[in-house]
Tab-separated table of C-alpha atoms and ligand atoms in Angstrom:
chain	number	residue	atom	x	y	z
A	404	MET	CA	-0.587	62.729	17.841
A	405	THR	CA	0.966	62.388	21.327
A	406	ILE	CA	-0.148	64.911	23.888
A	407	ASP	CA	1.015	66.076	27.188
A	408	ALA	CA	3.782	63.485	27.696
A	409	SER	CA	4.502	65.224	31.078
A	410	LEU	CA	1.034	64.760	32.686
A	411	ASP	CA	1.019	62.888	36.103
A	412	ALA	CA	-2.046	61.600	35.881
A	413	ALA	CA	-4.808	60.662	33.309
A	414	VAL	CA	-8.183	59.924	34.288
A	415	ILE	CA	-10.421	57.898	31.711
A	416	GLY	CA	-14.234	58.031	32.456
A	417	ALA	CA	-16.045	61.294	33.699
A	418	GLY	CA	-18.539	59.690	35.850
A	419	PRO	CA	-18.702	60.009	39.553
A	420	ALA	CA	-15.951	57.771	40.151
A	421	GLY	CA	-13.397	59.343	37.710
A	422	LEU	CA	-14.087	62.654	38.575
A	423	MET	CA	-13.350	61.822	42.552
A	424	ALA	CA	-10.169	60.267	41.470
A	425	ALA	CA	-9.417	63.480	39.738
A	426	GLU	CA	-10.371	65.523	42.752
A	427	MET	CA	-7.817	63.781	44.783
A	428	ILE	CA	-4.919	63.832	42.256
A	429	ALA	CA	-5.438	67.884	41.861
A	430	ASP	CA	-6.163	68.068	45.527
A	431	ALA	CA	-2.406	66.516	46.120
A	432	GLY	CA	-0.663	69.418	43.514
A	433	LEU	CA	-0.304	66.899	40.733
A	434	SER	CA	-1.460	67.400	37.173
A	435	VAL	CA	-4.508	65.722	35.967
A	436	ALA	CA	-6.374	65.449	32.887
A	437	VAL	CA	-10.132	63.745	32.355
A	438	PHE	CA	-10.423	62.116	29.271
A	439	GLU	CA	-14.604	61.259	28.415
A	440	ALA	CA	-15.778	59.531	25.403
A	441	MET	CA	-19.081	61.754	25.278
A	442	PRO	CA	-19.603	65.086	24.292
A	443	SER	CA	-20.526	66.127	27.995
A	444	PRO	CA	-19.378	64.699	31.566
A	445	ALA	CA	-21.208	62.371	33.842
A	446	ARG	CA	-24.506	61.752	31.757
A	447	LYS	CA	-25.434	58.834	34.066
A	448	PHE	CA	-24.850	60.547	37.186
A	449	LEU	CA	-27.162	63.338	35.784
A	450	MET	CA	-29.833	60.689	34.559
A	451	ALA	CA	-29.404	59.167	38.358
A	452	GLY	CA	-30.688	62.658	39.469
A	453	LYS	CA	-33.798	62.791	37.122
A	454	SER	CA	-35.798	61.066	39.805
A	455	GLY	CA	-34.082	62.415	43.127
A	456	LEU	CA	-30.185	61.793	43.333
A	457	ASN	CA	-30.127	59.409	46.123
A	458	ILE	CA	-26.441	59.871	46.501
A	459	THR	CA	-25.778	57.668	49.954
A	460	HIS	CA	-27.575	56.412	52.790
A	461	VAL	CA	-27.141	56.972	56.271
A	462	ALA	CA	-26.175	53.387	57.831
A	463	THR	CA	-23.938	52.219	60.463
A	464	PRO	CA	-20.535	50.352	59.333
A	465	ALA	CA	-22.250	46.773	59.864
A	466	GLU	CA	-25.362	47.723	57.848
A	467	LEU	CA	-22.766	49.065	54.945
A	468	ALA	CA	-21.136	45.787	55.156
A	469	ALA	CA	-24.103	43.786	54.522
A	470	ILE	CA	-25.205	45.862	51.701
A	471	TYR	CA	-21.838	44.941	49.924
A	472	PRO	CA	-22.078	41.162	50.241
A	473	ASP	CA	-18.716	39.472	49.371
A	474	ALA	CA	-17.039	42.743	49.141
A	475	PRO	CA	-13.158	42.187	49.444
A	476	ALA	CA	-11.465	44.171	51.860
A	477	SER	CA	-10.134	47.056	49.432
A	478	LEU	CA	-13.939	48.186	49.027
A	479	SER	CA	-14.876	47.677	52.433
A	480	GLN	CA	-12.141	50.063	53.461
A	481	ALA	CA	-12.643	52.428	50.900
A	482	VAL	CA	-16.524	52.985	51.989
A	483	GLU	CA	-15.283	52.988	55.467
A	484	ALA	CA	-12.968	56.028	54.807
A	485	PHE	CA	-15.529	57.826	52.500
A	486	GLY	CA	-18.886	56.623	53.622
A	487	PRO	CA	-22.529	58.449	53.919
A	488	ASP	CA	-20.838	61.205	56.843
A	489	GLU	CA	-17.777	61.942	54.603
A	490	ILE	CA	-20.140	62.258	51.505
A	491	MET	CA	-22.433	64.573	53.271
A	492	ALA	CA	-19.579	66.337	54.265
A	493	TRP	CA	-18.141	66.644	50.850
A	494	MET	CA	-21.159	67.851	49.218
A	495	GLU	CA	-21.817	70.744	52.020
A	496	GLN	CA	-18.029	71.702	50.786
A	497	LEU	CA	-19.479	72.043	47.345
A	498	ASP	CA	-22.471	74.093	49.068
A	499	ILE	CA	-24.860	71.499	48.038
A	500	GLN	CA	-26.972	70.591	51.176
A	501	PRO	CA	-27.682	67.007	52.097
A	502	VAL	CA	-30.994	66.084	53.204
A	503	THR	CA	-31.757	62.512	54.589
A	504	GLY	CA	-35.304	61.301	53.968
A	505	PRO	CA	-37.023	59.104	56.593
A	506	THR	CA	-35.698	55.935	55.261
A	507	GLY	CA	-31.999	57.082	55.447
A	508	ARG	CA	-31.606	57.837	51.933
A	509	VAL	CA	-29.397	61.048	51.298
A	510	PHE	CA	-30.283	63.541	48.587
A	511	PRO	CA	-29.002	66.842	47.662
A	512	ARG	CA	-31.557	69.596	48.683
A	513	GLU	CA	-32.245	70.375	44.711
A	514	MET	CA	-32.999	66.822	44.300
A	515	LYS	CA	-31.197	67.098	41.081
A	516	ALA	CA	-27.682	66.154	40.212
A	517	SER	CA	-26.855	69.320	38.197
A	518	PRO	CA	-26.182	71.848	40.547
A	519	LEU	CA	-23.525	69.529	42.268
A	520	LEU	CA	-21.773	68.501	39.066
A	521	ARG	CA	-21.889	72.057	38.163
A	522	ALA	CA	-20.149	72.743	41.483
A	523	TRP	CA	-17.738	69.956	41.452
A	524	LEU	CA	-16.750	70.779	37.664
A	525	SER	CA	-15.999	74.182	38.584
A	526	ARG	CA	-13.988	73.224	41.611
A	527	LEU	CA	-11.819	70.566	39.558
A	528	THR	CA	-11.139	73.148	37.184
A	529	ASP	CA	-10.082	75.529	39.872
A	530	ALA	CA	-7.564	72.877	41.152
A	531	GLY	CA	-6.066	72.469	37.673
A	532	ALA	CA	-8.045	69.339	36.326
A	533	ARG	CA	-8.624	69.518	32.592
A	534	LEU	CA	-11.279	67.818	30.706
A	535	HIS	CA	-11.065	66.585	27.345
A	536	THR	CA	-14.556	65.462	25.819
A	537	ARG	CA	-15.299	63.507	22.975
A	538	HIS	CA	-11.879	61.147	23.677
A	539	ARG	CA	-13.089	57.605	23.495
A	540	TRP	CA	-10.012	55.156	24.924
A	541	THR	CA	-9.473	52.164	22.583
A	542	GLY	CA	-6.782	50.676	24.205
A	543	TRP	CA	-2.854	51.193	24.700
A	544	ASN	CA	-0.297	51.116	21.736
A	545	GLN	CA	2.760	49.623	21.722
A	546	ASP	CA	4.677	52.000	23.997
A	547	GLY	CA	1.994	51.680	26.491
A	548	ALA	CA	0.421	55.106	25.753
A	549	LEU	CA	-3.469	55.532	25.830
A	550	THR	CA	-4.988	55.348	22.489
A	551	PHE	CA	-8.041	57.521	21.832
A	552	ASP	CA	-10.443	58.469	18.994
A	553	THR	CA	-11.454	62.070	18.822
A	554	PRO	CA	-13.312	64.083	16.195
A	555	ASP	CA	-9.504	65.269	15.156
A	556	GLY	CA	-8.359	61.735	14.526
A	557	PRO	CA	-6.514	59.470	16.864
A	558	ARG	CA	-4.500	60.675	19.886
A	559	HIS	CA	-1.836	59.233	22.107
A	560	VAL	CA	-1.673	60.050	25.699
A	561	SER	CA	1.585	59.262	27.673
A	562	SER	CA	0.844	59.951	31.556
A	563	ARG	CA	2.829	58.699	34.587
A	564	THR	CA	-0.349	57.147	35.956
A	565	GLN	CA	-3.762	56.116	34.764
A	566	VAL	CA	-7.091	55.780	36.797
A	567	PHE	CA	-9.746	53.864	34.522
A	568	ALA	CA	-13.552	54.569	35.773
A	569	LEU	CA	-15.250	53.675	32.631
A	570	GLY	CA	-18.575	52.679	34.297
A	571	GLY	CA	-20.603	49.365	33.896
A	572	GLY	CA	-22.311	47.875	31.158
A	573	SER	CA	-26.155	49.606	31.441
A	574	TRP	CA	-27.673	52.833	29.438
A	575	SER	CA	-25.055	52.876	26.575
A	576	ARG	CA	-26.687	55.864	25.035
A	577	LEU	CA	-25.025	57.740	28.088
A	578	GLY	CA	-21.659	56.211	27.383
A	579	SER	CA	-21.677	53.440	30.118
A	580	ASP	CA	-21.714	51.001	27.231
A	581	GLY	CA	-18.895	48.245	28.757
A	582	ALA	CA	-16.891	48.311	25.410
A	583	TRP	CA	-13.896	49.018	27.130
A	584	ARG	CA	-13.774	45.325	28.382
A	585	ALA	CA	-12.375	44.270	24.986
A	586	ALA	CA	-9.347	46.495	25.451
A	587	PHE	CA	-8.661	44.939	29.076
A	588	GLN	CA	-9.417	41.267	27.928
A	589	ALA	CA	-6.824	42.160	25.286
A	590	ALA	CA	-4.169	42.976	27.864
A	591	GLY	CA	-4.765	39.559	29.743
A	592	ILE	CA	-6.844	41.431	32.751
A	593	SER	CA	-9.355	39.283	34.034
A	594	VAL	CA	-13.043	40.695	33.464
A	595	SER	CA	-16.120	39.072	34.678
A	596	PRO	CA	-19.203	39.067	32.048
A	597	PHE	CA	-21.548	41.748	32.653
A	598	ARG	CA	-25.315	41.075	34.212
A	599	PRO	CA	-28.028	43.300	35.253
A	600	SER	CA	-28.470	44.769	38.720
A	601	ASN	CA	-31.558	46.871	40.044
A	602	CYS	CA	-33.364	46.027	36.679
A	603	GLY	CA	-37.054	45.246	35.991
A	604	LEU	CA	-38.357	41.808	36.147
A	605	ARG	CA	-40.390	40.277	33.315
A	606	VAL	CA	-43.935	38.787	34.009
A	607	SER	CA	-46.205	37.172	31.627
A	608	TRP	CA	-49.005	39.404	31.848
A	609	SER	CA	-52.605	38.772	29.931
A	610	ASP	CA	-53.608	41.159	27.238
A	611	ARG	CA	-56.227	43.044	29.513
A	612	MET	CA	-53.508	43.652	32.058
A	613	LYS	CA	-51.279	44.963	29.779
A	614	ALA	CA	-53.709	47.120	28.293
A	615	GLU	CA	-55.351	48.606	31.061
A	616	PHE	CA	-52.869	48.717	34.036
A	617	ALA	CA	-49.349	49.395	32.493
A	618	GLY	CA	-47.922	52.382	34.002
A	619	MET	CA	-50.027	51.855	37.077
A	620	PRO	CA	-47.948	52.149	40.574
A	621	VAL	CA	-48.987	49.530	43.216
A	622	LYS	CA	-48.692	51.245	46.333
A	623	ASN	CA	-48.734	49.978	50.048
A	624	VAL	CA	-47.865	46.707	49.514
A	625	ALA	CA	-45.279	44.242	50.493
A	626	VAL	CA	-43.090	42.458	47.868
A	627	ARG	CA	-41.049	39.183	49.419
A	628	PHE	CA	-38.525	37.102	47.334
A	629	GLY	CA	-36.879	34.250	49.791
A	630	GLU	CA	-35.798	35.829	52.763
A	631	GLN	CA	-36.207	39.246	51.379
A	632	ALA	CA	-38.907	41.463	51.502
A	633	SER	CA	-39.707	45.172	50.542
A	634	ARG	CA	-42.247	47.506	51.566
A	635	GLU	CA	-41.608	50.126	48.801
A	636	GLU	CA	-44.283	50.485	46.004
A	637	PHE	CA	-43.422	49.041	42.568
A	638	VAL	CA	-44.890	49.697	38.964
A	639	VAL	CA	-46.652	47.886	36.322
A	640	THR	CA	-45.544	47.997	32.916
A	641	GLU	CA	-46.152	46.487	29.866
A	642	ARG	CA	-43.361	43.714	30.080
A	643	GLY	CA	-43.556	43.275	34.016
A	644	VAL	CA	-42.580	45.086	37.022
A	645	GLU	CA	-40.104	47.565	37.783
A	646	SER	CA	-38.804	50.387	40.138
A	647	GLY	CA	-38.632	50.429	44.146
A	648	ALA	CA	-39.476	47.110	45.522
A	649	VAL	CA	-38.694	45.175	42.499
A	650	PHE	CA	-34.947	46.853	41.799
A	651	SER	CA	-34.021	45.885	45.303
A	652	LEU	CA	-35.155	42.456	45.330
A	653	SER	CA	-33.831	42.208	41.685
A	654	LEU	CA	-30.401	40.989	42.486
A	655	SER	CA	-31.655	37.968	44.402
A	656	VAL	CA	-34.045	37.178	41.697
A	657	ARG	CA	-31.385	37.340	39.063
A	658	ASP	CA	-29.109	34.710	40.940
A	659	ALA	CA	-32.283	32.444	41.628
A	660	LEU	CA	-33.185	32.732	37.772
A	661	GLU	CA	-29.530	31.522	36.895
A	662	ALA	CA	-29.570	28.934	39.357
A	663	ALA	CA	-32.713	27.302	39.367
A	664	GLY	CA	-34.318	28.905	36.328
A	665	GLN	CA	-37.416	30.124	37.927
A	666	ALA	CA	-38.415	32.810	40.573
A	667	VAL	CA	-41.811	33.677	42.235
A	668	LEU	CA	-42.260	37.174	43.846
A	669	TYR	CA	-44.992	37.002	46.538
A	670	LEU	CA	-47.272	40.140	46.769
A	671	ASP	CA	-48.834	41.015	50.035
A	672	LEU	CA	-51.464	43.253	48.677
A	673	LEU	CA	-52.943	44.249	52.362
A	674	PRO	CA	-49.860	44.356	54.617
A	675	ASP	CA	-51.669	46.479	57.140
A	676	LEU	CA	-54.716	44.155	57.396
A	677	SER	CA	-54.321	40.517	59.098
A	678	GLU	CA	-55.486	37.459	57.210
A	679	ASP	CA	-57.878	36.918	59.914
A	680	GLU	CA	-59.486	40.312	59.282
A	681	ILE	CA	-59.594	40.034	55.597
A	682	VAL	CA	-61.347	36.728	55.867
A	683	ARG	CA	-63.822	38.460	58.543
A	684	ARG	CA	-64.719	41.256	56.013
A	685	LEU	CA	-64.940	39.048	52.735
A	686	SER	CA	-67.276	36.763	54.862
A	687	LYS	CA	-69.901	39.879	54.565
A	688	PRO	CA	-72.599	38.578	52.131
A	689	ARG	CA	-72.124	39.458	48.728
A	690	GLY	CA	-75.498	39.491	47.228
A	691	LYS	CA	-75.559	40.372	43.699
A	692	GLN	CA	-72.346	42.314	43.409
A	693	SER	CA	-69.355	41.394	41.172
A	694	LEU	CA	-66.516	39.758	42.715
A	695	SER	CA	-64.400	42.999	41.930
A	696	ASN	CA	-66.937	45.183	43.674
A	697	HIS	CA	-66.760	43.256	46.800
A	698	LEU	CA	-63.287	43.327	46.791
A	699	ARG	CA	-63.327	46.846	46.464
A	700	LYS	CA	-65.969	47.472	48.890
A	701	THR	CA	-64.954	45.101	51.697
A	702	LEU	CA	-61.239	45.588	51.296
A	703	ASN	CA	-60.870	48.512	49.798
A	704	LEU	CA	-58.883	47.404	46.868
A	705	SER	CA	-57.303	49.447	44.070
A	706	GLY	CA	-58.163	48.276	40.392
A	707	VAL	CA	-54.501	47.422	39.976
A	708	LYS	CA	-54.465	45.313	42.733
A	709	ARG	CA	-57.832	43.640	42.140
A	710	ALA	CA	-56.395	42.979	38.753
A	711	LEU	CA	-53.280	41.228	39.907
A	712	LEU	CA	-55.199	39.188	42.283
A	713	PHE	CA	-57.448	38.082	39.208
A	714	GLU	CA	-54.456	37.696	37.050
A	715	PHE	CA	-53.031	35.139	39.653
A	716	GLY	CA	-55.900	32.890	40.880
A	717	GLY	CA	-58.539	34.776	42.616
A	718	LEU	CA	-61.007	34.220	40.221
A	719	GLU	CA	-60.724	30.801	41.347
A	720	ALA	CA	-60.892	31.535	44.778
A	721	ALA	CA	-64.099	33.841	44.172
A	722	ASP	CA	-66.307	31.774	46.999
A	723	SER	CA	-63.855	31.173	49.423
A	724	PRO	CA	-62.727	34.114	51.781
A	725	ASP	CA	-60.280	31.935	53.441
A	726	GLN	CA	-58.620	31.015	49.965
A	727	MET	CA	-59.087	34.759	48.831
A	728	ALA	CA	-57.524	36.098	52.109
A	729	ARG	CA	-54.367	33.805	51.509
A	730	LEU	CA	-54.044	35.204	47.929
A	731	VAL	CA	-54.127	38.972	48.988
A	732	LYS	CA	-51.573	38.030	51.829
A	733	ASN	CA	-49.624	35.959	49.610
A	734	LEU	CA	-49.901	36.040	45.769
A	735	PRO	CA	-47.710	34.475	43.599
A	736	VAL	CA	-46.428	36.343	40.901
A	737	PRO	CA	-44.331	34.147	38.780
A	738	VAL	CA	-40.862	35.983	36.849
A	739	ALA	CA	-40.327	35.481	33.510
A	740	GLY	CA	-36.910	36.570	33.130
A	741	LEU	CA	-35.352	40.248	33.752
A	742	PHE	CA	-35.336	43.082	31.475
A	743	PRO	CA	-32.414	43.866	29.179
A	744	ILE	CA	-29.220	44.315	30.740
A	745	ASP	CA	-29.026	48.088	28.912
A	746	GLU	CA	-31.953	49.307	30.970
A	747	ALA	CA	-30.684	48.037	34.408
A	748	ILE	CA	-29.967	50.708	36.951
A	749	SER	CA	-26.558	49.259	37.398
A	750	THR	CA	-24.614	45.929	36.563
A	751	ASP	CA	-22.262	43.762	38.241
A	752	GLY	CA	-19.584	41.965	36.547
A	753	GLY	CA	-16.387	43.742	35.299
A	754	ILE	CA	-12.657	43.847	36.484
A	755	SER	CA	-12.154	41.230	38.951
A	756	PHE	CA	-10.874	42.159	42.511
A	757	GLU	CA	-8.112	39.650	42.192
A	758	ALA	CA	-6.608	41.624	39.361
A	759	LEU	CA	-6.346	44.816	41.780
A	760	ASP	CA	-4.282	45.250	44.761
A	761	ASP	CA	-5.616	47.001	47.983
A	762	HIS	CA	-4.962	50.495	46.480
A	763	PHE	CA	-7.199	49.566	43.466
A	764	MET	CA	-4.050	49.383	41.074
A	765	LEU	CA	-3.794	46.670	38.458
A	766	LYS	CA	-1.392	43.912	39.714
A	767	ASP	CA	0.148	43.225	36.298
A	768	ARG	CA	0.130	47.135	35.346
A	769	PRO	CA	1.924	49.072	37.874
A	770	GLY	CA	0.702	52.652	37.765
A	771	GLN	CA	-2.917	51.848	36.381
A	772	PHE	CA	-5.950	52.038	38.841
A	773	CYS	CA	-9.376	51.226	38.028
A	774	ALA	CA	-12.596	52.267	40.090
A	775	GLY	CA	-16.571	52.461	40.248
A	776	GLU	CA	-18.994	50.317	38.560
A	777	MET	CA	-16.551	48.964	36.035
A	778	LEU	CA	-15.311	46.823	39.227
A	779	ASP	CA	-17.039	43.482	40.068
A	780	TRP	CA	-19.138	44.275	42.956
A	781	ASP	CA	-22.960	44.797	43.433
A	782	ALA	CA	-25.364	46.511	45.695
A	783	PRO	CA	-29.049	47.397	45.886
A	784	THR	CA	-30.337	50.797	44.880
A	785	GLY	CA	-30.869	53.227	47.865
A	786	GLY	CA	-27.421	55.263	47.252
A	787	TYR	CA	-25.173	52.430	47.823
A	788	LEU	CA	-24.371	52.701	43.787
A	789	LEU	CA	-23.067	56.116	44.311
A	790	THR	CA	-21.516	55.577	47.487
A	791	ALA	CA	-19.376	52.636	46.020
A	792	CYS	CA	-18.598	54.932	43.047
A	793	LEU	CA	-17.377	57.956	44.793
A	794	ALA	CA	-15.349	55.785	47.787
A	795	THR	CA	-13.491	53.605	45.142
A	796	GLY	CA	-12.829	56.415	43.069
A	797	ARG	CA	-11.562	58.285	45.975
A	798	ALA	CA	-9.370	55.254	46.939
A	799	ALA	CA	-8.036	55.022	43.310
A	800	GLY	CA	-6.948	58.416	42.997
A	801	LEU	CA	-5.339	58.569	46.275
A	802	GLY	CA	-3.576	55.603	45.217
A	803	ALA	CA	-2.725	57.257	41.960
A	804	VAL	CA	-1.121	60.118	44.273
A	805	ARG	CA	0.829	57.310	46.435
A	806	TRP	CA	2.150	55.743	43.607
A	807	LEU	CA	3.251	59.129	42.086
A	808	LYS	CA	4.948	60.466	45.519
A	809	THR	CA	6.657	57.290	45.890
A	810	LYS	CA	7.563	55.758	42.664
A	811	PRO	CA	11.046	57.494	41.279
A	812	VAL	CA	10.350	59.563	37.831
B	1698	LIG	C1	-31.540	55.742	35.593
B	1698	LIG	C2	-30.678	55.590	36.677
B	1698	LIG	C3	-30.943	55.924	37.974
B	1698	LIG	C4	-30.008	55.912	39.021
B	1698	LIG	N1	-29.977	56.754	40.437
B	1698	LIG	C5	-29.234	56.046	41.150
B	1698	LIG	C6	-29.224	56.454	42.270
B	1698	LIG	O1	-30.170	57.105	43.007
B	1698	LIG	N2	-28.362	56.235	43.380
B	1698	LIG	C7	-27.199	55.609	43.116
B	1698	LIG	O2	-26.591	55.590	43.838
B	1698	LIG	N3	-26.834	55.226	41.887
B	1698	LIG	C8	-27.847	55.414	40.993
B	1698	LIG	N4	-27.999	54.885	39.870
B	1698	LIG	C9	-26.438	54.302	39.328
B	1698	LIG	C10	-25.183	55.356	39.217
B	1698	LIG	O3	-25.632	56.659	38.266
B	1698	LIG	C11	-23.965	54.812	38.755
B	1698	LIG	O4	-23.993	53.538	39.626
B	1698	LIG	C12	-23.053	55.768	38.451
B	1698	LIG	O5	-23.012	56.730	37.724
B	1698	LIG	C13	-21.541	54.793	38.280
B	1698	LIG	O6	-20.349	55.551	38.200
B	1698	LIG	P1	-19.220	55.475	37.554
B	1698	LIG	O7	-18.474	56.812	37.472
B	1698	LIG	O8	-18.161	54.302	37.775
B	1698	LIG	O9	-19.728	55.077	35.709
B	1698	LIG	P2	-20.568	56.227	34.956
B	1698	LIG	O10	-21.282	57.063	35.792
B	1698	LIG	O11	-21.202	55.243	33.904
B	1698	LIG	O12	-19.451	56.722	34.221
B	1698	LIG	C14	-18.154	56.418	33.193
B	1698	LIG	C15	-17.795	57.244	32.187
B	1698	LIG	O13	-17.161	56.693	31.403
B	1698	LIG	C16	-17.454	57.069	30.053
B	1698	LIG	N5	-16.618	56.220	29.260
B	1698	LIG	C17	-16.965	54.911	28.692
B	1698	LIG	N6	-16.194	54.252	27.966
B	1698	LIG	C18	-15.434	55.114	27.696
B	1698	LIG	C19	-14.315	55.226	26.763
B	1698	LIG	N7	-13.914	54.239	26.079
B	1698	LIG	N8	-13.422	56.294	26.516
B	1698	LIG	C20	-13.828	57.356	27.446
B	1698	LIG	N9	-14.822	57.565	27.919
B	1698	LIG	C21	-15.632	56.494	28.387
B	1698	LIG	C22	-18.481	57.072	30.049
B	1698	LIG	O14	-19.267	58.032	29.140
B	1698	LIG	C23	-19.121	57.611	31.326
B	1698	LIG	O15	-19.223	59.145	31.526
B	1698	LIG	C24	-28.469	55.118	38.690
B	1698	LIG	C25	-28.551	54.917	37.431
B	1698	LIG	C26	-29.539	54.991	36.266
B	1698	LIG	C27	-29.160	54.680	34.979
């Protein structure tokens, strides 16, 4: 069954990128329908808000440019046109107060994504956009119409233009399963393989470490990988380490594992104490105390930090304050691999920018645009993922408007 042959624009994927594209099209007075595979929209966006929706990050243009390495001009321009200031102004228009944290991360005051999503969907409906859930896009038919699987059977949708915003390849249970790649590849569009980004790192812990410390946060620590360092905390899990510092370093760790087959993180367990001061404190007579107690009393090292130390060479350094201090300041933690891609916060890979023009339109499929995480760019967490999704969604939506207004019917 074919629906809506008179539709100006079909947006496929109701995540932040797709909804932003739909907003641009509806605001231009054009008809737009959003098609979403899941029973409800923006499930990954809602999940992102579970522990505080870090929607953007206050940054200068130069800082932003460094965040999206090797970004093509179109991505840089999109983020320049709709960056942190514009995102905060947009939130305010939705009656959502942005709050900037001490490190520049921006959150909605309510922290969750749901109030923002509710206000956004309501404004989109008022502007005339229609949402069709349980519509899984499967490709194009021989006439170029979009084909969907729905609970009522297959549907075909013809529209004058289309914006694809189908997401990356992680958290498939929320809809972002990357299955769309097959249809694009079959159409001859260049799609790079997905790789995990902002993911946990596997560490081969001893049984004791897993049993006693899985789930423990490691606070007040500095984590270094190559030239990069982070003062954020991280969490020890059964399989390795994740969150905060680990996510932000994981992009470089992933690249190093791919290039060299190995990667080692270095921890500074006491970043506010100098190595000399640690040596001085450790040189106090230990008497009959266990090494663990000595470390706890002289350095105030938490249980999980002591366990990390023992895990990676601390026992061998028991009788040498110099050696132990060096380890406390520079503890090597070998990385055994990455957590599975489906658990990653985001993925890189996807539609190659070479397949797109400056307006995010597929060069070989005029009138068809792509946006969001399905494009081949990468960024660390910190609000930069959503910033690029919203910015490219907006640019693709505006591209579709421009196309509709300039192309003869
Ligand atoms: C736990 C977690 C926390 C996060 N926290 C943050 C954060 O604080 N800050 C930040 O910047 N980023 C965060 N992210 C990342 C951010 O959520 C994503 O980068 C963002 O949602 C991607 O937006 P998108 O619109 O491109 O794709 P998605 O949000 O993935 O949306 C794509 C949509 O397309 C639909 N779809 C897929 N295939 C089809 C199909 N064949 N037919 C129809 N519909 C389809 C999907 O169901 C989905 O609704 C987090 C992610 C996770 C998992």
